[in-house]
Each structure stands twice: as C-alpha cells, then as structure tokens.
Amino acid sequence: WQFQSDGVTLKNYPGEQVILRQSRMNVSGNYIIKCLQISPLADGNKILGSDVSGQKGIVMQGVDGAIAPAITAFQCDGWEVAGVEFRNVGYGIFTRKVNNGNTSADGWYVHDNLVSDYFRESGMQFNGNGNRIENNIITKQTAQYTSTYGCQLLNLLGNNNVVRGNTLTRVNQSVRCIGLFFEWDLAENNLIENNVITGVANGISFFGGDNNVIRNNTISG
C-alpha cells in the first residue's frame, strides 16, 4: 500500500486479526506500507491495531531473510503507528532522511508495537526529528542476518526524539547487536529514559551527536 493522501486511518476490524504479508525475500522495494511521496504530502496518517485475545490486531509478516522494511517513509510527518506486530521483517519501521533532514519523516508517534524478529541492521530506525518512540518491544531472536552494516535494536539519526519505556532484547547470542545506536553527528538533543535493554554486547553506542539525555534506563548483557 502506498499512501498519497493525509488523514487516513488503517485499523483491524474489532476482534479480527489482520495479517499483511511480504511475498519476496531479496527485494529492496518489497514494502508492506510505503509513503515516499514529496507531492502530494501524506501527513498525519494512522496505523492502529486493537488487541485480539492478547495479540496485536495488525501483523506485518515478512519472509525469512527479508531485507525490506515493513513500513518505510520520508517527508510523511506526524504518523501514529500502534498495536502492530512486525514479524520476520527486514526492519519494522525505517523512516528516511534526505538532504540532512529537509525531507525526513518527522513527528511520528510509535508506541505499543512488537518487533518479534528482524534481519537487517535495525528493528526500528528513525532518521527524522521530533519522534516519540514509547512502550515498544523490539527483539532479535535468530542468528539470521542479511547485512554487513552492524546490528542494533533501535537506531536514531535525528534530533529531539523521545525514546521512553521500551524493551530492547537480543535473545540469540551469536549475533552481536547494540541496544540503542546514535548514528553520526546528527543524533542530538534526544531524550532516552526508562528503557530496558538486555542481552546485548553494548547497551548504548554513540558515533556522534551532542546534548543527548540518558537517564533511568536498565541495561544488562
């Protein structure tokens, strides 16, 4: 699905779980949801799953060794994504940055989702600014890994983001992963608090960025 307009809400019917599937493994453009439009803008859209018998109402199902994100976007601001399980995907969410942020996807509210496994660098990666990432569970469970660029559960490449109340867990110890990665010198003025990061080689790694606040997190590995 390609979003080309704003104000759209995608939900599961109450009591019914929806499964959206990727069909091909080694295809970079095999997204489930994409918003890559510069014009017309597609701001403020929502993907909201309501729980069904204790499971997420919307499942985005990849294939073994997937390389494509389930959701990818740039210059699509103010999205809300909640109640989604990302299962065996390349990335759960990958928001892109072009021209040092002039066309990044900013102001997303991503909460109460589950990444049950992923195969590329990040369970979720936010290259934009002013996002809230709260109360998600991101796990790396298998040794299957289709990248040479490192492994991290959550990657930030933007500023003024809030990462709060998330659980980041690596289960399979044969893949060396970072919990939270500040990439390059663009990851600045971010707030990281009340997260639990376990089973990782490095809890939080900085490759640049100033004025980040990290407080009240629990890290073990």
PDB file of C-alpha atoms in Angstrom:
ATOM      1  CA  TRP A   1       0.000   0.000   0.000  1.00  0.00           C
ATOM      2  CA  GLN A   2       1.283   3.436  -0.917  1.00  0.00           C
ATOM      3  CA  PHE A   3      -0.117   6.391   0.994  1.00  0.00           C
ATOM      4  CA  GLN A   4      -0.607   9.515  -1.134  1.00  0.00           C
ATOM      5  CA  SER A   5      -3.061  11.495   0.977  1.00  0.00           C
ATOM      6  CA  ASP A   6      -3.339  12.601   4.582  1.00  0.00           C
ATOM      7  CA  GLY A   7      -5.816  11.872   7.340  1.00  0.00           C
ATOM      8  CA  VAL A   8      -6.060   8.135   6.585  1.00  0.00           C
ATOM      9  CA  THR A   9      -6.542   5.604   9.414  1.00  0.00           C
ATOM     10  CA  LEU A  10      -5.901   1.890   8.904  1.00  0.00           C
ATOM     11  CA  LYS A  11      -7.370  -0.381  11.613  1.00  0.00           C
ATOM     12  CA  ASN A  12      -8.274  -4.010  12.101  1.00  0.00           C
ATOM     13  CA  TYR A  13     -11.935  -4.887  12.461  1.00  0.00           C
ATOM     14  CA  PRO A  14     -12.646  -5.352  16.207  1.00  0.00           C
ATOM     15  CA  GLY A  15     -11.987  -8.932  17.274  1.00  0.00           C
ATOM     16  CA  GLU A  16     -10.279  -9.888  13.991  1.00  0.00           C
ATOM     17  CA  GLN A  17      -6.515 -10.025  13.491  1.00  0.00           C
ATOM     18  CA  VAL A  18      -5.232  -8.784  10.134  1.00  0.00           C
ATOM     19  CA  ILE A  19      -2.040 -10.274   8.631  1.00  0.00           C
ATOM     20  CA  LEU A  20      -0.310  -8.311   5.874  1.00  0.00           C
ATOM     21  CA  ARG A  21       2.424 -10.351   4.162  1.00  0.00           C
ATOM     22  CA  GLN A  22       5.564  -9.625   2.221  1.00  0.00           C
ATOM     23  CA  SER A  23       5.992 -12.127  -0.590  1.00  0.00           C
ATOM     24  CA  ARG A  24       9.622 -11.909  -1.709  1.00  0.00           C
ATOM     25  CA  MET A  25      12.873 -12.163   0.226  1.00  0.00           C
ATOM     26  CA  ASN A  26      15.750 -10.383  -1.532  1.00  0.00           C
ATOM     27  CA  VAL A  27      13.829  -7.427  -2.957  1.00  0.00           C
ATOM     28  CA  SER A  28      14.660  -3.989  -1.569  1.00  0.00           C
ATOM     29  CA  GLY A  29      11.322  -2.417  -2.540  1.00  0.00           C
ATOM     30  CA  ASN A  30       9.118  -5.167  -1.117  1.00  0.00           C
ATOM     31  CA  TYR A  31       7.452  -2.903   1.458  1.00  0.00           C
ATOM     32  CA  ILE A  32       4.079  -3.546   3.042  1.00  0.00           C
ATOM     33  CA  ILE A  33       3.400   0.159   3.676  1.00  0.00           C
ATOM     34  CA  LYS A  34       5.258   2.990   1.985  1.00  0.00           C
ATOM     35  CA  CYS A  35       4.966   6.748   1.979  1.00  0.00           C
ATOM     36  CA  LEU A  36       7.661   8.126  -0.307  1.00  0.00           C
ATOM     37  CA  GLN A  37       5.697  10.964  -1.882  1.00  0.00           C
ATOM     38  CA  ILE A  38       7.062  14.507  -1.853  1.00  0.00           C
ATOM     39  CA  SER A  39       3.887  15.784  -3.517  1.00  0.00           C
ATOM     40  CA  PRO A  40       1.111  15.382  -2.550  1.00  0.00           C
ATOM     41  CA  LEU A  41       2.046  15.182   1.117  1.00  0.00           C
ATOM     42  CA  ALA A  42       0.648  12.349   3.191  1.00  0.00           C
ATOM     43  CA  ASP A  43       0.859  13.625   6.761  1.00  0.00           C
ATOM     44  CA  GLY A  44      -0.969  12.558   9.893  1.00  0.00           C
ATOM     45  CA  ASN A  45      -1.906   9.033   8.856  1.00  0.00           C
ATOM     46  CA  LYS A  46      -2.519   6.330  11.462  1.00  0.00           C
ATOM     47  CA  ILE A  47      -1.995   2.563  11.585  1.00  0.00           C
ATOM     48  CA  LEU A  48      -3.755   1.365  14.733  1.00  0.00           C
ATOM     49  CA  GLY A  49      -4.199  -2.244  15.768  1.00  0.00           C
ATOM     50  CA  SER A  50      -6.526  -3.178  18.629  1.00  0.00           C
ATOM     51  CA  ASP A  51      -5.557  -6.328  20.538  1.00  0.00           C
ATOM     52  CA  VAL A  52      -7.229  -9.637  19.733  1.00  0.00           C
ATOM     53  CA  SER A  53      -7.045 -12.269  22.503  1.00  0.00           C
ATOM     54  CA  GLY A  54      -3.845 -10.736  23.838  1.00  0.00           C
ATOM     55  CA  GLN A  55      -2.179 -10.459  20.410  1.00  0.00           C
ATOM     56  CA  LYS A  56      -1.631  -7.422  18.231  1.00  0.00           C
ATOM     57  CA  GLY A  57      -4.534  -6.648  15.943  1.00  0.00           C
ATOM     58  CA  ILE A  58      -2.315  -5.975  12.926  1.00  0.00           C
ATOM     59  CA  VAL A  59       0.575  -8.276  11.949  1.00  0.00           C
ATOM     60  CA  MET A  60       3.096  -7.316   9.272  1.00  0.00           C
ATOM     61  CA  GLN A  61       4.615 -10.648   8.272  1.00  0.00           C
ATOM     62  CA  GLY A  62       7.889 -10.833   6.373  1.00  0.00           C
ATOM     63  CA  VAL A  63       9.789 -13.794   4.981  1.00  0.00           C
ATOM     64  CA  ASP A  64      12.982 -15.441   6.230  1.00  0.00           C
ATOM     65  CA  GLY A  65      15.960 -13.269   5.407  1.00  0.00           C
ATOM     66  CA  ALA A  66      13.837 -10.262   4.374  1.00  0.00           C
ATOM     67  CA  ILE A  67      15.748  -7.094   3.503  1.00  0.00           C
ATOM     68  CA  ALA A  68      12.880  -4.612   3.035  1.00  0.00           C
ATOM     69  CA  PRO A  69      11.254  -2.609   5.864  1.00  0.00           C
ATOM     70  CA  ALA A  70       7.616  -3.368   6.594  1.00  0.00           C
ATOM     71  CA  ILE A  71       6.959   0.397   6.792  1.00  0.00           C
ATOM     72  CA  THR A  72       9.167   2.961   5.056  1.00  0.00           C
ATOM     73  CA  ALA A  73       8.662   6.703   4.666  1.00  0.00           C
ATOM     74  CA  PHE A  74      10.204  10.089   4.053  1.00  0.00           C
ATOM     75  CA  GLN A  75       8.577  13.529   4.180  1.00  0.00           C
ATOM     76  CA  CYS A  76       5.456  11.960   5.664  1.00  0.00           C
ATOM     77  CA  ASP A  77       5.089  13.712   9.004  1.00  0.00           C
ATOM     78  CA  GLY A  78       3.009  13.105  12.092  1.00  0.00           C
ATOM     79  CA  TRP A  79       2.151   9.442  11.635  1.00  0.00           C
ATOM     80  CA  GLU A  80       0.955   7.256  14.513  1.00  0.00           C
ATOM     81  CA  VAL A  81       1.744   3.528  14.489  1.00  0.00           C
ATOM     82  CA  ALA A  82       0.464   1.390  17.372  1.00  0.00           C
ATOM     83  CA  GLY A  83      -0.729  -2.133  18.088  1.00  0.00           C
ATOM     84  CA  VAL A  84       1.310  -3.732  15.294  1.00  0.00           C
ATOM     85  CA  GLU A  85       3.476  -6.871  15.393  1.00  0.00           C
ATOM     86  CA  PHE A  86       6.358  -6.815  12.912  1.00  0.00           C
ATOM     87  CA  ARG A  87       7.259 -10.464  12.385  1.00  0.00           C
ATOM     88  CA  ASN A  88      10.379 -11.651  10.479  1.00  0.00           C
ATOM     89  CA  VAL A  89      10.895  -8.397   8.584  1.00  0.00           C
ATOM     90  CA  GLY A  90      13.986  -6.604   7.297  1.00  0.00           C
ATOM     91  CA  TYR A  91      13.147  -3.664   9.575  1.00  0.00           C
ATOM     92  CA  GLY A  92       9.885  -2.974  11.362  1.00  0.00           C
ATOM     93  CA  ILE A  93       9.915   0.759  10.576  1.00  0.00           C
ATOM     94  CA  PHE A  94      12.518   2.710   8.606  1.00  0.00           C
ATOM     95  CA  THR A  95      11.963   6.465   8.241  1.00  0.00           C
ATOM     96  CA  ARG A  96      14.384   8.022   5.796  1.00  0.00           C
ATOM     97  CA  LYS A  97      16.388  11.234   5.726  1.00  0.00           C
ATOM     98  CA  VAL A  98      17.407  13.122   2.587  1.00  0.00           C
ATOM     99  CA  ASN A  99      19.411  16.368   2.335  1.00  0.00           C
ATOM    100  CA  ASN A 100      20.369  16.443   6.005  1.00  0.00           C
ATOM    101  CA  GLY A 101      16.782  16.226   7.186  1.00  0.00           C
ATOM    102  CA  ASN A 102      14.958  18.574   4.802  1.00  0.00           C
ATOM    103  CA  THR A 103      12.855  15.680   3.567  1.00  0.00           C
ATOM    104  CA  SER A 104      12.840  13.428   6.607  1.00  0.00           C
ATOM    105  CA  ALA A 105       9.755  11.884   8.174  1.00  0.00           C
ATOM    106  CA  ASP A 106       9.285  13.850  11.400  1.00  0.00           C
ATOM    107  CA  GLY A 107       6.926  13.904  14.362  1.00  0.00           C
ATOM    108  CA  TRP A 108       5.949  10.232  14.415  1.00  0.00           C
ATOM    109  CA  TYR A 109       4.306   8.662  17.479  1.00  0.00           C
ATOM    110  CA  VAL A 110       5.223   4.963  17.541  1.00  0.00           C
ATOM    111  CA  HIS A 111       4.010   3.084  20.600  1.00  0.00           C
ATOM    112  CA  ASP A 112       2.923  -0.309  21.936  1.00  0.00           C
ATOM    113  CA  ASN A 113       4.255  -2.312  18.987  1.00  0.00           C
ATOM    114  CA  LEU A 114       6.187  -5.592  18.878  1.00  0.00           C
ATOM    115  CA  VAL A 115       9.113  -6.430  16.608  1.00  0.00           C
ATOM    116  CA  SER A 116       9.374 -10.174  17.095  1.00  0.00           C
ATOM    117  CA  ASP A 117      12.373 -10.575  14.783  1.00  0.00           C
ATOM    118  CA  TYR A 118      14.229  -8.693  12.062  1.00  0.00           C
ATOM    119  CA  PHE A 119      17.045  -9.447   9.638  1.00  0.00           C
ATOM    120  CA  ARG A 120      18.702  -6.143   8.684  1.00  0.00           C
ATOM    121  CA  GLU A 121      20.517  -3.516  10.775  1.00  0.00           C
ATOM    122  CA  SER A 122      17.697  -2.255  12.973  1.00  0.00           C
ATOM    123  CA  GLY A 123      14.425  -3.397  14.428  1.00  0.00           C
ATOM    124  CA  MET A 124      13.318   0.225  14.044  1.00  0.00           C
ATOM    125  CA  GLN A 125      15.264   3.148  12.606  1.00  0.00           C
ATOM    126  CA  PHE A 126      14.229   6.797  12.835  1.00  0.00           C
ATOM    127  CA  ASN A 127      16.271   9.186  10.735  1.00  0.00           C
ATOM    128  CA  GLY A 128      13.894  12.090  11.273  1.00  0.00           C
ATOM    129  CA  ASN A 129      13.294  14.534  14.107  1.00  0.00           C
ATOM    130  CA  GLY A 130      10.785  15.064  16.892  1.00  0.00           C
ATOM    131  CA  ASN A 131       9.547  11.482  17.081  1.00  0.00           C
ATOM    132  CA  ARG A 132       8.153   9.726  20.162  1.00  0.00           C
ATOM    133  CA  ILE A 133       9.034   6.032  20.445  1.00  0.00           C
ATOM    134  CA  GLU A 134       7.337   4.635  23.537  1.00  0.00           C
ATOM    135  CA  ASN A 135       6.437   1.277  25.107  1.00  0.00           C
ATOM    136  CA  ASN A 136       7.548  -0.881  22.196  1.00  0.00           C
ATOM    137  CA  ILE A 137       9.160  -4.331  22.444  1.00  0.00           C
ATOM    138  CA  ILE A 138      11.944  -4.957  19.930  1.00  0.00           C
ATOM    139  CA  THR A 139      13.657  -8.350  19.901  1.00  0.00           C
ATOM    140  CA  LYS A 140      16.381 -10.011  17.858  1.00  0.00           C
ATOM    141  CA  GLN A 141      15.780 -13.745  18.185  1.00  0.00           C
ATOM    142  CA  THR A 142      17.525 -15.585  15.386  1.00  0.00           C
ATOM    143  CA  ALA A 143      21.067 -15.753  14.060  1.00  0.00           C
ATOM    144  CA  GLN A 144      19.790 -14.945  10.569  1.00  0.00           C
ATOM    145  CA  TYR A 145      21.295 -11.630   9.474  1.00  0.00           C
ATOM    146  CA  THR A 146      21.418 -10.097   5.975  1.00  0.00           C
ATOM    147  CA  SER A 147      23.598  -7.004   6.425  1.00  0.00           C
ATOM    148  CA  THR A 148      27.247  -6.001   6.782  1.00  0.00           C
ATOM    149  CA  TYR A 149      26.478  -2.656   8.449  1.00  0.00           C
ATOM    150  CA  GLY A 150      26.119  -3.794  12.042  1.00  0.00           C
ATOM    151  CA  CYS A 151      23.146  -4.750  14.177  1.00  0.00           C
ATOM    152  CA  GLN A 152      21.171  -2.596  16.572  1.00  0.00           C
ATOM    153  CA  LEU A 153      17.725  -2.945  18.043  1.00  0.00           C
ATOM    154  CA  LEU A 154      16.915   0.765  17.712  1.00  0.00           C
ATOM    155  CA  ASN A 155      18.734   3.389  15.620  1.00  0.00           C
ATOM    156  CA  LEU A 156      18.439   7.195  15.843  1.00  0.00           C
ATOM    157  CA  LEU A 157      19.770   9.521  13.171  1.00  0.00           C
ATOM    158  CA  GLY A 158      17.832  12.634  14.088  1.00  0.00           C
ATOM    159  CA  ASN A 159      17.284  15.209  16.834  1.00  0.00           C
ATOM    160  CA  ASN A 160      14.752  15.974  19.555  1.00  0.00           C
ATOM    161  CA  ASN A 161      13.383  12.441  19.683  1.00  0.00           C
ATOM    162  CA  VAL A 162      11.962  10.838  22.849  1.00  0.00           C
ATOM    163  CA  VAL A 163      12.647   7.138  23.451  1.00  0.00           C
ATOM    164  CA  ARG A 164      10.778   6.058  26.571  1.00  0.00           C
ATOM    165  CA  GLY A 165       9.596   2.842  28.222  1.00  0.00           C
ATOM    166  CA  ASN A 166      10.776   0.455  25.513  1.00  0.00           C
ATOM    167  CA  THR A 167      12.159  -3.074  25.946  1.00  0.00           C
ATOM    168  CA  LEU A 168      15.068  -3.908  23.626  1.00  0.00           C
ATOM    169  CA  THR A 169      16.214  -7.526  23.819  1.00  0.00           C
ATOM    170  CA  ARG A 170      18.647  -9.715  21.938  1.00  0.00           C
ATOM    171  CA  VAL A 171      17.858 -13.396  22.503  1.00  0.00           C
ATOM    172  CA  ASN A 172      20.248 -15.172  20.129  1.00  0.00           C
ATOM    173  CA  GLN A 173      23.772 -14.526  21.359  1.00  0.00           C
ATOM    174  CA  SER A 174      25.551 -15.411  18.104  1.00  0.00           C
ATOM    175  CA  VAL A 175      24.618 -12.072  16.511  1.00  0.00           C
ATOM    176  CA  ARG A 176      26.445  -9.140  18.085  1.00  0.00           C
ATOM    177  CA  CYS A 177      23.923  -6.307  18.473  1.00  0.00           C
ATOM    178  CA  ILE A 178      23.812  -2.868  20.065  1.00  0.00           C
ATOM    179  CA  GLY A 179      20.758  -1.906  22.066  1.00  0.00           C
ATOM    180  CA  LEU A 180      20.426   1.761  21.050  1.00  0.00           C
ATOM    181  CA  PHE A 181      22.642   3.396  18.433  1.00  0.00           C
ATOM    182  CA  PHE A 182      23.206   7.142  17.976  1.00  0.00           C
ATOM    183  CA  GLU A 183      24.438   7.258  14.386  1.00  0.00           C
ATOM    184  CA  TRP A 184      26.741  10.021  13.120  1.00  0.00           C
ATOM    185  CA  ASP A 185      26.699  13.585  14.488  1.00  0.00           C
ATOM    186  CA  LEU A 186      23.039  14.209  13.577  1.00  0.00           C
ATOM    187  CA  ALA A 187      21.620  12.402  16.624  1.00  0.00           C
ATOM    188  CA  GLU A 188      21.352  15.345  19.013  1.00  0.00           C
ATOM    189  CA  ASN A 189      19.099  16.615  21.801  1.00  0.00           C
ATOM    190  CA  ASN A 190      17.388  13.252  22.221  1.00  0.00           C
ATOM    191  CA  LEU A 191      15.843  12.023  25.484  1.00  0.00           C
ATOM    192  CA  ILE A 192      16.336   8.349  26.373  1.00  0.00           C
ATOM    193  CA  GLU A 193      14.627   7.276  29.593  1.00  0.00           C
ATOM    194  CA  ASN A 194      13.025   4.347  31.415  1.00  0.00           C
ATOM    195  CA  ASN A 195      14.018   1.751  28.820  1.00  0.00           C
ATOM    196  CA  VAL A 196      15.115  -1.836  29.493  1.00  0.00           C
ATOM    197  CA  ILE A 197      17.966  -3.094  27.285  1.00  0.00           C
ATOM    198  CA  THR A 198      19.072  -6.716  27.752  1.00  0.00           C
ATOM    199  CA  GLY A 199      21.217  -9.418  26.182  1.00  0.00           C
ATOM    200  CA  VAL A 200      23.319  -7.006  24.139  1.00  0.00           C
ATOM    201  CA  ALA A 201      27.031  -6.566  23.536  1.00  0.00           C
ATOM    202  CA  ASN A 202      26.688  -2.788  24.004  1.00  0.00           C
ATOM    203  CA  GLY A 203      23.742  -1.120  25.648  1.00  0.00           C
ATOM    204  CA  ILE A 204      24.036   2.355  24.083  1.00  0.00           C
ATOM    205  CA  SER A 205      26.639   3.383  21.491  1.00  0.00           C
ATOM    206  CA  PHE A 206      27.487   6.896  20.331  1.00  0.00           C
ATOM    207  CA  PHE A 207      29.020   7.595  16.950  1.00  0.00           C
ATOM    208  CA  GLY A 208      28.435  11.326  17.375  1.00  0.00           C
ATOM    209  CA  GLY A 209      25.777  13.796  18.483  1.00  0.00           C
ATOM    210  CA  ASP A 210      25.599  16.309  21.357  1.00  0.00           C
ATOM    211  CA  ASN A 211      23.276  17.192  24.221  1.00  0.00           C
ATOM    212  CA  ASN A 212      21.568  13.822  24.484  1.00  0.00           C
ATOM    213  CA  VAL A 213      20.000  12.968  27.859  1.00  0.00           C
ATOM    214  CA  ILE A 214      20.114   9.328  29.019  1.00  0.00           C
ATOM    215  CA  ARG A 215      18.518   8.596  32.388  1.00  0.00           C
ATOM    216  CA  ASN A 216      16.806   5.873  34.426  1.00  0.00           C
ATOM    217  CA  ASN A 217      17.470   3.058  31.970  1.00  0.00           C
ATOM    218  CA  THR A 218      18.207  -0.571  32.901  1.00  0.00           C
ATOM    219  CA  ILE A 219      20.959  -2.199  30.818  1.00  0.00           C
ATOM    220  CA  SER A 220      22.278  -5.745  31.156  1.00  0.00           C
ATOM    221  CA  GLY A 221      24.102  -8.151  28.868  1.00  0.00           C
TER     222      GLY A 221
END
